[in-house]
Coordinates of C-alpha atoms and ligand atoms in Angstrom, one line a residue:
M1 CA -17.1 -50.0 16.9
I2 CA -18.2 -47.7 19.8
T3 CA -20.6 -44.9 19.0
L4 CA -20.0 -41.7 20.8
L5 CA -22.6 -39.0 21.5
D6 CA -20.8 -35.7 21.3
Y7 CA -23.3 -32.9 21.6
G8 CA -20.5 -30.3 21.2
A9 CA -19.5 -29.1 24.7
G10 CA -16.4 -29.7 26.7
N11 CA -13.6 -32.1 26.3
V12 CA -14.8 -35.3 24.6
R13 CA -11.3 -35.7 23.0
S14 CA -10.2 -37.4 26.3
V15 CA -13.0 -40.0 26.0
I16 CA -12.1 -40.6 22.4
N17 CA -8.4 -40.9 23.2
A18 CA -9.1 -43.3 26.1
I19 CA -11.3 -45.6 24.0
E20 CA -8.9 -45.6 21.1
H21 CA -6.0 -46.3 23.5
L22 CA -8.0 -49.4 24.5
G23 CA -8.0 -50.5 20.9
E24 CA -11.5 -49.7 19.8
S25 CA -12.6 -47.4 17.0
I26 CA -15.2 -44.7 17.3
K27 CA -18.1 -43.4 15.3
I28 CA -19.4 -40.0 16.3
V29 CA -23.2 -39.5 16.2
Q30 CA -24.1 -37.1 13.4
K31 CA -27.8 -37.8 13.3
G32 CA -30.5 -39.5 15.3
E33 CA -30.3 -42.8 13.2
D34 CA -26.7 -43.2 14.3
I35 CA -27.9 -43.6 17.9
L36 CA -30.3 -46.4 16.9
A37 CA -27.7 -48.1 14.8
A38 CA -25.1 -48.2 17.7
E39 CA -23.8 -51.4 19.1
K40 CA -22.6 -49.6 22.2
L41 CA -23.2 -46.0 23.0
V42 CA -21.0 -43.8 25.2
F43 CA -22.4 -40.4 26.3
P44 CA -19.9 -38.2 27.9
G45 CA -21.6 -35.1 29.2
V46 CA -19.7 -31.9 30.1
G47 CA -21.1 -28.4 30.9
A48 CA -24.6 -27.5 32.1
F49 CA -27.7 -29.6 32.2
G50 CA -30.0 -27.0 30.5
S51 CA -27.7 -26.4 27.5
M52 CA -27.1 -30.1 27.1
M53 CA -30.8 -30.9 26.9
D54 CA -31.4 -27.9 24.5
I55 CA -28.7 -29.2 22.2
L56 CA -30.0 -32.8 22.3
E57 CA -33.4 -31.5 21.5
Q58 CA -32.2 -29.2 18.6
K59 CA -30.2 -32.0 17.0
G60 CA -33.2 -34.4 17.2
F61 CA -31.3 -36.8 19.5
V62 CA -33.9 -37.0 22.3
L63 CA -36.4 -39.4 20.8
P64 CA -33.8 -41.9 19.4
L65 CA -31.9 -41.7 22.7
K66 CA -35.1 -42.5 24.7
Q67 CA -35.8 -45.4 22.3
Y68 CA -32.2 -46.8 22.6
L69 CA -32.5 -46.7 26.4
Q70 CA -36.0 -48.2 26.5
E71 CA -34.7 -51.1 24.4
N72 CA -32.1 -51.8 27.2
R73 CA -29.1 -51.6 24.8
P74 CA -25.5 -51.1 26.0
F75 CA -25.0 -47.6 27.2
L76 CA -22.3 -45.8 29.3
G77 CA -23.1 -42.3 30.5
I78 CA -20.4 -40.2 32.1
C79 CA -21.1 -37.2 34.4
L80 CA -23.9 -35.2 32.7
G81 CA -24.5 -38.4 30.7
L82 CA -25.8 -39.8 34.1
H83 CA -27.8 -36.7 34.9
A84 CA -29.5 -36.8 31.5
L85 CA -31.1 -40.1 32.5
F86 CA -33.2 -38.5 35.3
D87 CA -36.5 -36.6 35.3
G88 CA -34.8 -33.2 35.6
S89 CA -32.2 -31.2 37.4
E90 CA -32.1 -28.3 39.8
E91 CA -29.5 -26.8 37.5
A92 CA -32.2 -26.1 34.9
P93 CA -35.6 -26.0 36.7
G94 CA -38.6 -27.0 34.5
Q95 CA -36.4 -28.6 31.8
P96 CA -37.2 -32.4 31.5
G97 CA -34.4 -35.0 31.3
L98 CA -34.7 -38.3 29.5
G99 CA -36.8 -39.8 32.4
L100 CA -35.4 -43.3 32.3
I101 CA -34.6 -43.3 36.1
P102 CA -37.2 -41.7 38.4
G103 CA -35.6 -38.9 40.4
M104 CA -33.9 -35.6 40.2
V105 CA -30.4 -34.1 40.0
K106 CA -29.7 -31.8 43.0
R107 CA -27.0 -29.4 44.0
F108 CA -24.6 -30.5 46.8
D109 CA -25.9 -29.1 50.1
T110 CA -22.7 -29.2 52.2
E111 CA -20.2 -27.1 54.1
L112 CA -17.5 -28.7 52.0
S113 CA -16.1 -27.0 48.9
V114 CA -18.4 -27.2 45.9
P115 CA -17.7 -28.3 43.1
H116 CA -16.7 -31.7 44.5
I117 CA -13.4 -31.9 42.6
G118 CA -10.9 -34.6 42.8
W119 CA -10.3 -38.3 43.4
N120 CA -12.8 -40.2 45.5
G121 CA -13.7 -43.8 46.0
I122 CA -16.8 -45.8 45.3
S123 CA -18.8 -48.2 47.4
C124 CA -20.5 -50.8 45.1
H125 CA -24.2 -51.7 45.6
Q126 CA -24.8 -54.0 42.6
A127 CA -22.8 -56.7 40.7
S128 CA -21.6 -55.3 37.4
V129 CA -19.3 -56.0 34.5
L130 CA -17.5 -52.7 35.5
W131 CA -16.0 -54.3 38.6
D132 CA -13.8 -56.8 36.8
Q133 CA -10.2 -56.6 38.2
F134 CA -11.1 -54.1 40.9
N135 CA -10.2 -54.5 44.6
G136 CA -12.5 -51.8 45.8
N137 CA -9.8 -49.3 46.9
E138 CA -9.5 -47.5 43.5
K139 CA -10.2 -43.8 43.3
F140 CA -11.8 -42.0 40.4
Y141 CA -11.8 -38.4 39.2
F142 CA -15.0 -36.4 40.0
V143 CA -15.8 -32.9 39.0
H144 CA -19.4 -31.7 39.6
S145 CA -21.6 -29.5 41.7
Y146 CA -24.8 -31.6 41.2
H147 CA -25.5 -35.2 41.9
A148 CA -28.4 -37.6 41.1
V149 CA -31.0 -38.4 43.7
P150 CA -33.0 -41.5 42.5
Q151 CA -36.5 -42.0 43.9
T152 CA -35.7 -45.6 44.9
D153 CA -32.5 -47.5 45.6
D154 CA -33.3 -50.1 42.8
F155 CA -30.9 -48.8 40.2
I156 CA -28.0 -47.5 42.4
L157 CA -24.8 -49.0 41.2
C158 CA -22.4 -47.3 43.6
T159 CA -22.3 -44.4 46.0
T160 CA -19.6 -42.0 47.1
D161 CA -19.2 -40.0 50.3
Y162 CA -18.9 -36.3 50.3
D163 CA -20.2 -35.2 53.6
D164 CA -23.2 -37.5 53.0
A165 CA -23.3 -40.4 50.5
F166 CA -24.5 -39.6 47.0
T167 CA -25.3 -41.8 44.0
S168 CA -22.1 -42.0 41.9
G169 CA -23.3 -44.7 39.5
I170 CA -26.6 -46.2 38.3
Q171 CA -27.3 -49.4 36.5
K172 CA -30.5 -50.5 34.9
G173 CA -30.0 -53.6 32.8
N174 CA -27.5 -52.7 30.1
V175 CA -27.7 -49.0 30.8
I176 CA -24.9 -47.9 33.1
A177 CA -23.9 -44.3 34.0
V178 CA -21.3 -43.0 36.4
Q179 CA -20.8 -39.6 37.9
F180 CA -16.9 -39.7 37.8
H181 CA -14.8 -39.6 34.7
P182 CA -13.2 -43.0 33.9
E183 CA -11.3 -41.3 31.0
K184 CA -9.6 -39.0 33.5
S185 CA -9.0 -41.6 36.2
G186 CA -5.7 -43.0 35.2
T187 CA -5.2 -46.8 35.0
A188 CA -8.2 -47.6 37.2
G189 CA -10.5 -45.6 34.9
L190 CA -9.0 -47.2 31.7
C191 CA -9.6 -50.6 33.2
M192 CA -13.2 -49.7 34.0
L193 CA -13.8 -48.4 30.5
D194 CA -12.3 -51.5 29.1
N195 CA -14.7 -53.6 31.2
F196 CA -17.6 -51.8 29.6
L197 CA -16.2 -52.0 26.0
K198 CA -15.6 -55.8 26.4
A199 CA -18.8 -56.4 28.4
H200 CA -20.3 -59.1 26.1
S201 CA -17.5 -61.6 27.1
Q202 CA -17.7 -61.0 30.9
A203 CA -20.0 -61.9 33.7
A204 CA -21.2 -59.3 36.2
M205 CA -18.7 -59.2 39.0
P206 CA -20.1 -59.4 42.6
V207 CA -20.3 -56.4 44.8
Q208 CA -17.3 -55.2 46.8
S209 CA -17.8 -54.4 50.4
I210 CA -19.9 -51.3 51.1
K211 CA -17.7 -48.8 52.8
K212 CA -17.2 -45.1 53.4
T213 CA -15.1 -43.3 50.8
C214 CA -12.9 -40.2 51.2
L215 CA -11.9 -37.4 48.8
A216 CA -8.1 -37.5 48.3
K217 CA -5.7 -34.6 48.5
R218 CA -4.4 -33.9 45.0
I219 CA -0.8 -33.5 43.9
I220 CA -0.5 -31.4 40.8
A221 CA 2.6 -31.1 38.6
C222 CA 2.8 -27.7 36.9
L223 CA 4.7 -27.0 33.7
D224 CA 5.4 -23.3 33.0
V225 CA 5.8 -23.3 29.2
R226 CA 7.3 -20.6 26.9
T227 CA 9.4 -20.3 23.8
N228 CA 13.1 -19.9 24.5
D229 CA 15.5 -17.7 22.6
Q230 CA 16.1 -20.4 20.0
G231 CA 12.4 -20.6 19.3
D232 CA 11.8 -24.0 21.0
L233 CA 8.8 -24.5 23.2
V234 CA 10.3 -25.5 26.6
V235 CA 9.3 -26.1 30.2
T236 CA 10.9 -23.4 32.2
K237 CA 10.9 -22.5 35.9
G238 CA 11.6 -19.2 37.6
D239 CA 13.0 -18.0 40.9
Q240 CA 10.2 -15.6 42.0
Y241 CA 9.0 -15.6 38.4
D242 CA 12.4 -14.8 36.9
V243 CA 13.0 -17.6 34.4
R244 CA 16.3 -16.4 33.0
E245 CA 19.6 -17.6 34.2
K246 CA 22.7 -15.7 32.9
G247 CA 20.3 -14.0 30.4
T248 CA 18.9 -17.2 28.9
V249 CA 15.5 -18.8 29.5
R250 CA 16.0 -22.0 31.6
N251 CA 15.2 -25.1 29.7
L252 CA 14.0 -28.0 31.9
G253 CA 12.6 -30.2 29.3
K254 CA 9.9 -30.8 26.7
P255 CA 6.3 -30.2 27.8
V256 CA 4.7 -33.4 26.3
E257 CA 7.5 -35.7 27.6
L258 CA 7.5 -34.2 31.1
A259 CA 3.7 -34.4 31.3
R260 CA 3.8 -38.0 30.4
R261 CA 6.5 -38.7 33.0
Y262 CA 4.4 -37.1 35.7
Y263 CA 1.3 -39.0 34.8
Q264 CA 3.3 -42.2 34.9
S265 CA 4.6 -41.4 38.3
G266 CA 1.2 -40.7 39.8
A267 CA 0.5 -37.0 39.4
D268 CA -3.2 -36.4 40.0
E269 CA -3.4 -33.6 37.5
I270 CA -1.2 -31.7 35.1
T271 CA -1.3 -28.0 34.6
F272 CA 0.3 -26.2 31.7
L273 CA 0.8 -22.4 32.0
N274 CA 1.7 -20.5 28.9
I275 CA 3.6 -17.9 30.8
T276 CA 4.0 -15.4 27.9
G277 CA 0.3 -15.9 27.0
F278 CA -0.4 -12.3 28.1
R279 CA 1.6 -10.9 25.2
D280 CA 1.0 -13.6 22.5
F281 CA -2.1 -14.2 20.5
P282 CA -3.1 -17.4 22.0
L283 CA -4.9 -18.9 19.0
E284 CA -1.9 -18.2 16.9
D285 CA 0.2 -19.9 19.5
M286 CA -0.4 -23.3 17.9
P287 CA 2.3 -25.1 19.8
M288 CA 0.3 -25.0 23.0
L289 CA -2.7 -26.5 21.2
S290 CA -0.6 -29.2 19.8
V291 CA 1.1 -29.8 23.2
L292 CA -2.4 -30.4 24.6
K293 CA -3.5 -32.7 21.8
Q294 CA -0.3 -34.8 22.1
T295 CA -0.4 -34.9 25.8
S296 CA -4.1 -36.0 26.0
L297 CA -3.3 -39.0 23.7
N298 CA -1.4 -40.7 26.6
V299 CA -2.2 -38.9 29.8
F300 CA -5.4 -39.9 31.4
V301 CA -5.7 -37.4 34.3
P302 CA -7.2 -33.9 34.2
L303 CA -5.3 -31.3 32.2
T304 CA -5.5 -27.6 32.9
I305 CA -4.2 -24.9 30.6
G306 CA -3.5 -21.3 31.5
G307 CA -2.1 -18.2 29.8
G308 CA -3.7 -15.8 27.4
I309 CA -7.3 -16.7 28.2
R310 CA -8.9 -13.4 27.3
D311 CA -10.6 -11.5 24.4
Y312 CA -8.2 -10.3 21.7
T313 CA -8.2 -9.0 18.1
D314 CA -5.6 -10.4 15.7
A315 CA -3.5 -8.5 13.2
N316 CA -6.3 -8.7 10.6
G317 CA -8.8 -7.1 12.9
Q318 CA -10.6 -10.4 13.6
F319 CA -12.0 -10.5 17.1
Y320 CA -11.8 -13.6 19.3
S321 CA -13.6 -13.8 22.6
A322 CA -12.0 -15.5 25.7
L323 CA -14.8 -18.1 25.2
D324 CA -13.4 -18.8 21.7
V325 CA -9.9 -19.2 23.0
A326 CA -11.1 -21.5 25.8
A327 CA -13.2 -23.5 23.4
S328 CA -10.2 -24.3 21.2
Y329 CA -8.3 -25.4 24.3
F330 CA -11.1 -27.7 25.4
R331 CA -11.3 -29.2 21.9
S332 CA -7.6 -29.9 22.1
G333 CA -7.9 -31.9 25.3
A334 CA -8.0 -29.4 28.2
D335 CA -10.5 -30.1 31.0
K336 CA -10.1 -26.7 32.7
V337 CA -8.8 -23.3 31.7
S338 CA -7.0 -21.0 34.1
I339 CA -7.4 -17.3 33.9
G340 CA -4.7 -15.0 35.3
S341 CA -4.3 -11.4 34.3
D342 CA -7.8 -11.1 32.8
A343 CA -9.3 -12.1 36.1
V344 CA -7.7 -9.1 37.8
D345 CA -9.1 -6.7 35.2
I346 CA -12.6 -8.3 35.5
V347 CA -12.5 -8.0 39.3
E348 CA -11.3 -4.4 39.2
D349 CA -14.2 -3.5 36.8
Y350 CA -16.6 -5.3 39.1
L351 CA -15.4 -3.4 42.2
K352 CA -15.9 -0.1 40.4
T353 CA -19.5 -0.8 39.5
G354 CA -20.6 -3.5 41.9
K355 CA -22.3 -5.1 38.9
K356 CA -21.6 -8.3 36.9
T357 CA -21.8 -7.7 33.2
G358 CA -22.4 -11.4 32.3
A359 CA -19.9 -10.9 29.5
S360 CA -16.6 -11.4 31.3
A361 CA -14.4 -14.4 30.5
I362 CA -15.2 -16.0 33.8
E363 CA -19.0 -15.8 33.4
T364 CA -19.1 -16.7 29.7
I365 CA -16.8 -19.8 30.0
A366 CA -18.5 -21.0 33.2
R367 CA -22.0 -20.7 31.6
V368 CA -21.1 -22.9 28.7
Y369 CA -18.5 -25.3 30.2
G370 CA -19.6 -25.2 33.8
N371 CA -18.0 -23.6 36.9
Q372 CA -15.6 -26.5 37.4
A373 CA -13.9 -25.7 34.1
V374 CA -12.8 -22.2 35.2
V375 CA -9.7 -21.9 37.4
I376 CA -8.4 -18.5 38.5
S377 CA -4.6 -18.3 38.8
I378 CA -3.6 -15.6 41.2
D379 CA 0.0 -14.3 41.3
P380 CA 0.1 -12.4 44.6
R381 CA 3.1 -10.6 46.2
R382 CA 3.2 -9.9 50.0
V383 CA 3.1 -6.2 51.0
Y384 CA 4.0 -5.5 54.7
V385 CA 2.1 -2.8 56.6
E386 CA 2.2 -1.6 60.2
S387 CA -1.5 -1.8 61.1
P388 CA -4.5 -4.0 60.3
N389 CA -6.2 -1.0 58.7
H390 CA -5.0 -0.4 55.2
G391 CA -7.6 1.0 52.9
A392 CA -9.8 -1.6 51.3
H393 CA -7.1 -4.2 51.4
H394 CA -7.7 -7.5 53.3
V395 CA -4.8 -7.3 55.8
I396 CA -3.8 -10.3 57.9
P397 CA -1.5 -10.6 60.9
T398 CA 1.8 -12.4 60.2
K399 CA 4.2 -14.5 62.2
F400 CA 7.0 -13.4 59.9
P401 CA 7.6 -9.7 60.5
G402 CA 8.6 -7.4 57.6
P403 CA 11.9 -5.7 57.1
N404 CA 10.9 -2.9 59.5
G405 CA 9.3 -5.1 62.0
E406 CA 5.8 -4.8 60.5
N407 CA 3.4 -7.4 61.9
Y408 CA 0.8 -7.2 59.2
C409 CA 0.6 -7.8 55.5
W410 CA -1.7 -8.0 52.5
Y411 CA -1.2 -9.8 49.2
Q412 CA -1.1 -7.6 46.1
C413 CA -2.4 -9.1 42.9
T414 CA -0.2 -8.8 39.9
V415 CA -0.7 -9.3 36.2
K416 CA 1.6 -10.1 33.2
G417 CA 3.6 -12.7 35.1
G418 CA 4.2 -10.5 38.1
R419 CA 5.5 -7.6 36.1
E420 CA 2.7 -5.2 37.1
G421 CA 1.2 -4.8 40.6
R422 CA -2.5 -3.9 41.0
E423 CA -4.5 -2.4 43.9
V424 CA -6.8 -5.4 44.4
D425 CA -5.7 -8.0 47.0
A426 CA -5.7 -11.8 46.6
V427 CA -8.4 -12.5 49.1
T428 CA -10.9 -10.0 47.5
L429 CA -10.0 -11.3 44.1
A430 CA -10.7 -14.9 45.0
H431 CA -14.0 -14.0 46.6
V432 CA -15.2 -12.0 43.7
C433 CA -14.1 -14.6 41.2
E434 CA -16.1 -17.3 43.0
M435 CA -19.1 -15.0 42.9
M436 CA -18.7 -14.6 39.1
G437 CA -18.7 -18.4 38.6
A438 CA -15.1 -19.6 39.0
G439 CA -14.8 -23.2 40.2
E440 CA -11.3 -23.3 41.6
I441 CA -8.4 -21.1 42.7
L442 CA -4.8 -21.7 41.8
L443 CA -3.0 -19.8 44.4
N444 CA 0.6 -19.0 43.6
C445 CA 2.9 -16.8 45.6
I446 CA 5.6 -14.8 44.0
D447 CA 7.6 -14.5 47.2
R448 CA 7.8 -18.3 47.6
D449 CA 7.9 -19.3 43.9
G450 CA 11.1 -21.4 43.2
T451 CA 12.5 -20.8 46.7
N452 CA 12.0 -24.4 48.1
A453 CA 11.1 -22.7 51.4
G454 CA 7.6 -24.2 51.7
F455 CA 4.1 -22.9 50.9
D456 CA 2.9 -19.6 52.2
I457 CA 0.5 -21.0 54.8
E458 CA -0.8 -17.6 56.0
L459 CA -1.8 -16.7 52.4
I460 CA -3.5 -20.0 51.8
N461 CA -5.5 -19.8 55.0
A462 CA -6.6 -16.2 54.3
V463 CA -7.8 -17.1 50.8
K464 CA -9.3 -20.5 51.7
Q465 CA -11.4 -18.9 54.4
A466 CA -12.9 -16.4 51.9
V467 CA -14.1 -18.9 49.4
S468 CA -16.1 -22.1 49.3
I469 CA -14.6 -23.4 46.1
P470 CA -11.5 -25.7 46.1
V471 CA -8.0 -24.0 46.4
I472 CA -4.8 -25.3 44.9
A473 CA -1.8 -24.3 47.1
S474 CA 1.2 -23.4 44.9
S475 CA 4.7 -22.0 45.1
G476 CA 7.6 -22.9 47.4
A477 CA 7.5 -26.8 47.7
G478 CA 11.0 -28.0 48.5
C479 CA 10.4 -31.4 50.2
E480 CA 7.8 -34.0 51.1
T481 CA 7.0 -32.5 54.5
H482 CA 6.0 -29.2 52.8
F483 CA 3.0 -31.0 51.3
L484 CA 2.1 -32.5 54.7
E485 CA 2.3 -29.0 56.2
V486 CA 0.0 -27.5 53.6
F487 CA -2.5 -30.3 54.0
T488 CA -2.5 -30.3 57.8
Q489 CA -2.2 -26.6 58.5
T490 CA -4.7 -25.4 55.8
Q491 CA -7.9 -26.7 54.2
A492 CA -6.4 -26.6 50.7
E493 CA -7.7 -29.4 48.6
S494 CA -4.6 -29.8 46.5
A495 CA -0.9 -28.8 46.2
L496 CA 1.0 -27.9 43.1
A497 CA 4.7 -27.9 42.6
A498 CA 7.1 -27.4 39.6
G499 CA 10.8 -27.0 40.3
I500 CA 11.3 -30.0 42.6
F501 CA 9.6 -32.3 40.0
H502 CA 11.4 -30.9 37.0
R503 CA 14.8 -31.1 38.6
N504 CA 13.9 -34.6 39.9
E505 CA 14.9 -33.5 43.4
V506 CA 11.6 -34.9 44.9
P507 CA 9.7 -37.0 42.4
V508 CA 5.9 -37.1 42.5
T509 CA 6.1 -40.8 43.6
H510 CA 8.1 -39.9 46.6
V511 CA 5.7 -37.2 47.7
K512 CA 2.8 -39.6 47.4
K513 CA 4.6 -42.4 49.2
F514 CA 5.4 -40.1 52.1
L515 CA 1.9 -38.5 52.3
R516 CA 0.2 -41.9 52.1
E517 CA 1.1 -42.5 55.8
H518 CA -0.5 -39.3 56.9
V519 CA -3.3 -38.0 54.6
E520 CA -5.8 -39.5 52.1
I521 CA -4.3 -39.6 48.7
R522 CA -4.9 -41.5 45.5
W523 CA -2.4 -44.4 45.4
D524 CA -2.3 -46.2 42.1
G525 CA -0.5 -49.5 42.7
R526 CA -0.1 -49.8 38.9
I527 CA 2.1 -46.7 38.5
S528 CA 5.8 -47.3 37.8
D529 CA 8.4 -45.9 40.1
I530 CA 10.2 -44.5 37.2
D531 CA 11.6 -41.4 38.9
K532 CA 14.7 -42.1 40.9
K533 CA 15.5 -39.5 43.4
K534 CA 18.8 -37.8 42.8
Ligands
1PR601 O1 -2.0 -13.9 32.9 O2 -3.9 -15.3 32.1 O3 -1.9 -14.9 30.6 O4 -1.7 -16.3 32.7 C1 -0.3 -16.5 32.8 C2 -0.1 -17.6 33.7 O5 1.3 -17.8 33.7 C3 -0.5 -17.3 35.1 O6 -1.1 -18.5 35.6 C4 0.8 -17.1 35.8 O7 0.8 -17.6 37.1 C5 1.8 -17.8 35.0 N1 3.1 -17.1 34.9 C6 3.4 -15.9 34.3 N2 4.7 -15.7 34.4 C7 5.3 -16.6 35.1 C8 6.7 -16.7 35.5 O8 7.1 -17.7 36.2 N3 7.5 -15.8 35.0 N4 4.5 -18.7 36.1 C9 4.3 -17.6 35.4 C10 3.9 -18.9 37.3 C11 3.9 -20.2 39.1 C12 3.5 -21.5 39.4 C13 4.7 -22.3 39.7 C14 4.6 -22.5 41.1 C15 5.4 -23.6 41.7 N5 4.3 -20.0 37.8 O9 2.6 -22.0 38.5 O10 4.6 -23.4 38.9 O11 5.0 -21.3 41.8 O12 6.7 -23.4 41.5 P1 7.7 -24.1 42.5 O13 7.1 -25.4 43.0 O14 9.0 -24.3 41.7 O15 7.9 -23.1 43.6 P2 -2.4 -15.0 32.0

């Protein structure tokens, strides 16, 4: 029996699913005594340090937790569960942590994108039960803006490089904590969790070689989901956002099945976009919640959900905030939510007043669940102009002249699935959203969507240069080399595709096999090559 400390923020369902998948049962901590009665305690932390410590304090968990740790009993902390063990964090100055490990948690100080999101390696400094069956080349999923800085090297279990090396795991006797998410790290993460769960029967495995690690470029499979005319929830795919063929909605498969297939063939993340979310009441759209719940039972990589993340009032006059909507998605297994149309409204309001309200969906969700949990999905369309001066729009020169020989263009943001164009441009939108607390940009491009013509490199470079958060390049992938282009000609951290994966024209495995020769990617030797190229 594994005891799980759920203090109520973020996606603990994934940790529960992963532990149950490994054949263990779970007891959730309800009161302080449950901590002291635990045989093994897992503490997955998500969100912000300050609110985590506040909640632990309010629930009366701090003293029993300190006692459990002092008694050197089996403990696995994940992400914030590692930060909690330190004296404090720059994220919440003045707020004490549990103080087991002397040192502080600090924000990344780097030119690289922050948060540090994605799959990175570990360099092991101590023998540990966690290392059983590892060859040292595995990658694990990280998502954080802060990292622990211990006062001495004594308890460093492993380090990871992101510009400089940082502590990505600590071990003090039976107390272990890691910065990455084993429950989101595919088969390697499951194996590591299993090592902890079965630790009583294993010896500590010796240290692997100390080496430099590298963040991998991520390949994301995207599933545009909606109800078709028969009322079934299907994965669909548009040509420049038109998902109908001869009047009917294209049906490319079932969301849960496809997500599982992509996980098995090595996708680093799965994104679901509820493409009619702008007109539905998301919390009444129960199928999306159940798609997430079912997917997270068997898919152990990060899941993002988009569509309809906004405030709304239902037919009975009951108000739901965007935070309520996001909360129900996180509880159902999502790791990140993606905001589309609402982000355009938020930025337009901000540009009118120059003031943040603190009440927008971006700010409220980031405050509770952390910046890394808020993705902004942008649906831009290219607009050609003759000169670089075009009002307040961010205009760029283009190598692909417009229909009248125009050598400049800007990217108009749209809402409601491309149906309505707005004044604000994609570069400004991305920049303002970062300022408001967004942690990542999902950059679509209506002109390229479904064309198989390759990513819009000019758009991606323009947006990437305006932000310091990670950018996901999306729309237009047609072959393996398009991924190489986007990773060598832009600084995008990840690339997303839909059509080529759904139609099995270029399976995920093939993209990764090809990229492996050229760029750093996560390669899971355990994945099955189930997708045969047509
Ligand atoms: O506005 O917050 O409710 O969110 C709606 C979400 O649904 C947005 O993220 C928006 O991008 C998405 N969406 C709305 N309508 C469509 C549509 O296709 N009619 N899909 C749509 C957008 C774009 C990508 C796609 C890539 C890769 N899909 O996600 O998967 O372009 O495609 P490709 O590789 O086949 O070229 P809100």
